[in-house]
Amino acid sequence: MDSAFRSWARDILAAAIFLTRLPLRWRGEWPPGLHASAQRAFPIVGAGTGLAGGAVYFVAHGVGLPPVLAAIAAVAVQALLTGALHEDGLADMADGLGGGRDRNRKLEIMRDSRIGSYGAIALMLGLAARIGAIAAIGDPAATAAALVASGAASRALLPFLTRHFDPARRDGIAATAGRPALGIALTAGGLAILAAVVAIGIGAGLAAIAVAAAAAFGVAWIARRQLGGYTGDVLGAAQQAAEIFFLLTLVACR
């Protein structure tokens, strides 16, 4: 039991270091295989990020801000916690696919830290969709539950993508992170389902997860056709697509 607890604590810390910009440090050398094993804790970190966004929405709503402004505050704190890691991936992938004529050029554009017109448009539309969906949910308690569930589900899908698809580059961070074992992916998926069912109910929760999974795998499929596989930016774009469509599904189910 004590060994299992330490293992989970290690993976949660590693996932938080990997997915957020919290002032956390790893003591000593980064163990081999930790990137892969820590992916089971991705939904836990995602749920925490969503909870922070929900708390900010609750406070903003409580002091009288309208739903749209409260939603902007919630999305802003999530981006602050993650360093806009996933949003950056969405913008980079849009720039690469929109501006490159062949695979090599697309990958080259995606490595460029500058944002282009395609990336700017994708980023604006993605933020608008999230803010609009959160504002449409409206109720602070329901919004917090939706953000916890969407944060967990969208990140739990990443281990499935890295298992099913191959990396586009052999020297990228996504490639060196390693392919997680099936048990890691299934554990992440189980945690996401649990979070969704507890937070928003069986029907809406399972429907939202199914739509989010379709969105994430759709992004990865496009990347395989266009790039030959996934990159860190592709995973970020997939997470954003999954979160957006999860929230939109909840709005449609209301």
Coordinates of C-alpha atoms in Angstrom, one line a residue:
M1 CA 0.0 0.0 0.0
D2 CA 2.8 2.4 1.0
S3 CA 4.7 1.6 -2.2
A4 CA 1.5 2.2 -4.3
F5 CA 1.0 5.5 -2.6
R6 CA 4.5 6.6 -3.3
S7 CA 4.2 5.5 -6.9
W8 CA 1.1 7.5 -7.4
A9 CA 2.5 10.6 -5.6
R10 CA 5.6 10.4 -7.9
D11 CA 3.4 10.2 -11.0
I12 CA 1.1 13.0 -10.0
L13 CA 4.1 15.2 -9.3
A14 CA 5.7 14.4 -12.6
A15 CA 2.4 15.0 -14.4
A16 CA 2.0 18.4 -12.7
I17 CA 5.6 19.3 -13.7
F18 CA 4.9 18.3 -17.3
L19 CA 1.5 19.8 -17.7
T20 CA 1.6 23.0 -15.6
R21 CA 3.8 25.9 -14.8
L22 CA 3.5 25.5 -11.0
P23 CA 6.8 26.1 -9.2
L24 CA 7.5 22.3 -8.7
R25 CA 10.8 20.6 -9.0
W26 CA 12.0 17.1 -9.4
R27 CA 14.7 16.1 -6.9
G28 CA 17.5 14.2 -8.5
E29 CA 17.6 12.6 -11.9
W30 CA 14.4 12.2 -14.0
P31 CA 13.8 8.3 -13.8
P32 CA 13.6 6.6 -17.2
G33 CA 10.1 5.8 -18.2
L34 CA 8.6 8.3 -15.9
H35 CA 7.1 10.4 -18.7
A36 CA 5.1 7.4 -19.9
S37 CA 4.0 6.1 -16.4
A38 CA 3.0 9.6 -15.3
Q39 CA 0.4 9.8 -18.0
R40 CA -2.0 7.8 -15.8
A41 CA -2.1 10.9 -13.6
F42 CA -2.9 13.4 -16.4
P43 CA -6.6 13.4 -15.6
I44 CA -5.9 14.2 -12.0
V45 CA -3.9 17.3 -13.0
G46 CA -6.5 18.2 -15.5
A47 CA -9.2 17.9 -12.9
G48 CA -7.2 20.2 -10.6
T49 CA -6.8 22.8 -13.4
G50 CA -10.5 22.6 -14.1
L51 CA -11.3 23.0 -10.4
A52 CA -9.2 26.2 -10.3
G53 CA -11.1 27.6 -13.2
G54 CA -14.4 26.7 -11.6
A55 CA -13.4 28.4 -8.4
V56 CA -12.5 31.6 -10.2
Y57 CA -15.8 31.4 -12.1
F58 CA -17.7 30.9 -8.8
V59 CA -16.0 34.0 -7.2
A60 CA -16.4 36.2 -10.3
H61 CA -20.1 35.2 -10.6
G62 CA -20.5 35.8 -6.9
V63 CA -19.3 39.4 -7.1
G64 CA -21.7 40.2 -9.8
L65 CA -19.8 39.7 -13.1
P66 CA -21.9 38.5 -16.0
P67 CA -21.3 34.9 -17.2
V68 CA -19.2 35.9 -20.2
L69 CA -16.7 37.9 -18.0
A70 CA -16.7 35.2 -15.4
A71 CA -15.9 32.6 -18.1
I72 CA -13.1 34.8 -19.4
A73 CA -11.6 34.8 -15.9
A74 CA -12.0 31.0 -15.6
V75 CA -10.2 30.4 -18.9
A76 CA -7.5 32.9 -18.1
V77 CA -6.6 31.2 -14.8
Q78 CA -6.4 27.8 -16.5
A79 CA -4.1 29.3 -19.2
L80 CA -2.0 30.8 -16.4
L81 CA -1.7 27.5 -14.6
T82 CA -0.7 25.6 -17.7
G83 CA 1.4 28.3 -19.3
A84 CA -1.0 28.1 -22.3
L85 CA 0.8 24.8 -23.1
H86 CA -2.1 23.3 -25.0
E87 CA -3.3 26.5 -26.6
D88 CA 0.2 27.0 -28.0
G89 CA 0.0 23.5 -29.5
L90 CA -3.3 24.3 -31.2
A91 CA -1.9 27.5 -32.7
D92 CA 1.3 25.9 -33.9
M93 CA -0.5 23.0 -35.5
A94 CA -2.9 25.3 -37.3
D95 CA 0.0 27.4 -38.6
G96 CA 1.9 24.3 -39.8
L97 CA -1.0 22.6 -41.6
G98 CA -2.3 25.9 -43.0
G99 CA 1.1 27.4 -44.1
G100 CA 3.2 24.4 -45.1
R101 CA 3.1 22.7 -48.6
D102 CA 4.7 19.5 -47.6
R103 CA 5.4 17.4 -44.5
N104 CA 8.9 18.9 -43.7
R105 CA 7.8 22.4 -44.2
K106 CA 4.8 21.9 -41.9
L107 CA 6.9 20.5 -39.2
E108 CA 9.4 23.3 -39.6
I109 CA 6.6 25.9 -39.2
M110 CA 5.3 24.1 -36.1
R111 CA 8.7 24.4 -34.5
D112 CA 8.8 28.2 -35.1
S113 CA 7.7 30.0 -31.9
R114 CA 6.1 32.8 -33.8
I115 CA 2.4 32.7 -34.4
G116 CA 0.9 33.2 -37.9
S117 CA -2.5 34.0 -39.2
Y118 CA -3.8 30.4 -39.1
G119 CA -2.6 30.0 -35.6
A120 CA -4.1 33.3 -34.4
I121 CA -7.5 32.4 -35.9
A122 CA -7.5 28.9 -34.4
L123 CA -6.5 30.3 -31.0
M124 CA -9.2 32.9 -31.1
L125 CA -11.9 30.5 -32.2
G126 CA -10.8 28.0 -29.6
L127 CA -10.9 30.5 -26.7
A128 CA -14.2 31.9 -27.9
A129 CA -15.7 28.4 -28.0
R130 CA -14.6 27.6 -24.5
I131 CA -15.7 31.0 -23.1
G132 CA -19.0 30.7 -24.9
A133 CA -19.7 27.2 -23.7
I134 CA -18.8 28.1 -20.1
A135 CA -21.0 31.2 -20.1
A136 CA -23.8 29.1 -21.6
I137 CA -23.7 26.6 -18.7
G138 CA -24.0 29.6 -16.4
D139 CA -24.6 28.1 -13.0
P140 CA -21.4 28.3 -10.9
A141 CA -21.7 24.8 -9.5
A142 CA -22.5 23.2 -12.9
T143 CA -19.7 25.2 -14.4
A144 CA -17.2 24.0 -11.9
A145 CA -18.3 20.4 -12.4
A146 CA -18.0 20.8 -16.2
L147 CA -14.5 22.2 -16.0
V148 CA -13.3 19.5 -13.6
A149 CA -14.8 16.8 -15.9
S150 CA -13.6 18.3 -19.2
G151 CA -10.1 19.0 -17.7
A152 CA -9.8 15.3 -16.7
A153 CA -11.2 13.8 -19.8
S154 CA -9.3 15.9 -22.3
R155 CA -6.0 15.0 -20.8
A156 CA -6.9 11.4 -20.1
L157 CA -7.2 10.9 -23.9
L158 CA -3.5 11.8 -24.5
P159 CA -2.1 8.4 -23.4
F160 CA -4.5 6.7 -25.9
L161 CA -3.2 8.9 -28.7
T162 CA 0.4 8.2 -27.9
R163 CA -0.3 4.5 -27.8
H164 CA -2.3 4.4 -31.1
F165 CA -0.2 6.8 -33.2
D166 CA 3.5 7.1 -34.0
P167 CA 5.5 10.2 -33.4
A168 CA 6.2 12.4 -36.5
R169 CA 9.8 13.1 -35.3
R170 CA 12.2 10.9 -33.5
D171 CA 14.0 13.8 -31.8
G172 CA 11.0 15.6 -30.4
I173 CA 9.9 15.8 -26.8
A174 CA 6.7 13.8 -27.6
A175 CA 8.8 11.0 -29.1
T176 CA 11.3 10.8 -26.2
A177 CA 8.5 10.7 -23.6
G178 CA 7.8 7.1 -24.6
R179 CA 4.7 5.0 -25.3
P180 CA 2.6 4.3 -22.2
A181 CA 1.5 0.8 -21.4
L182 CA -2.1 -0.2 -22.0
G183 CA -2.7 -0.3 -18.3
I184 CA -1.6 3.3 -18.0
A185 CA -4.0 4.5 -20.7
L186 CA -6.9 2.5 -19.2
T187 CA -6.2 3.9 -15.7
A188 CA -6.3 7.4 -17.1
G189 CA -9.5 6.6 -19.0
G190 CA -11.1 5.1 -15.9
L191 CA -10.3 8.2 -13.8
A192 CA -11.8 10.4 -16.5
I193 CA -15.0 8.4 -16.7
L194 CA -15.3 8.5 -12.9
A195 CA -14.8 12.2 -12.8
A196 CA -17.3 12.8 -15.6
V197 CA -20.0 10.5 -14.1
V198 CA -19.6 11.9 -10.6
A199 CA -19.4 15.5 -11.7
I200 CA -22.1 15.7 -14.3
G201 CA -24.0 12.3 -14.4
I202 CA -23.8 9.1 -16.4
G203 CA -25.7 10.2 -19.6
A204 CA -24.2 13.6 -20.2
G205 CA -20.8 12.5 -18.9
L206 CA -20.4 9.5 -21.2
A207 CA -21.8 11.4 -24.2
A208 CA -19.4 14.2 -23.6
I209 CA -16.4 11.8 -23.3
A210 CA -17.4 10.0 -26.5
V211 CA -17.6 13.3 -28.5
A212 CA -14.3 14.5 -26.9
A213 CA -12.6 11.3 -27.9
A214 CA -13.8 11.6 -31.4
A215 CA -12.5 15.1 -31.6
A216 CA -9.1 14.2 -30.2
F217 CA -8.6 11.2 -32.4
G218 CA -9.8 13.3 -35.4
V219 CA -7.0 15.8 -34.7
A220 CA -4.4 12.9 -34.4
W221 CA -5.7 11.3 -37.6
I222 CA -5.3 14.5 -39.5
A223 CA -1.8 14.9 -38.1
R224 CA -0.9 11.3 -39.3
R225 CA -2.1 12.1 -42.8
Q226 CA -0.4 15.5 -42.9
L227 CA 2.7 15.0 -40.7
G228 CA 3.2 11.3 -40.5
G229 CA 2.3 11.2 -36.8
Y230 CA 1.9 13.3 -33.7
T231 CA 4.1 15.9 -32.0
G232 CA 3.8 17.7 -28.8
D233 CA 1.9 20.4 -30.6
V234 CA -0.5 17.8 -32.0
L235 CA -1.2 16.5 -28.5
G236 CA -1.9 20.1 -27.3
A237 CA -4.3 20.6 -30.2
A238 CA -6.0 17.3 -29.5
Q239 CA -6.4 18.3 -25.8
Q240 CA -8.0 21.6 -26.8
A241 CA -10.3 20.0 -29.3
A242 CA -11.4 17.4 -26.8
E243 CA -12.0 20.0 -24.1
I244 CA -13.9 22.3 -26.4
F245 CA -16.2 19.5 -27.8
F246 CA -16.7 18.1 -24.3
L247 CA -18.0 21.5 -23.1
L248 CA -20.1 22.0 -26.2
T249 CA -21.7 18.6 -25.8
L250 CA -22.7 19.6 -22.2
V251 CA -24.3 22.7 -23.5
A252 CA -26.2 20.8 -26.2
C253 CA -27.4 18.3 -23.6
R254 CA -28.9 21.0 -21.4

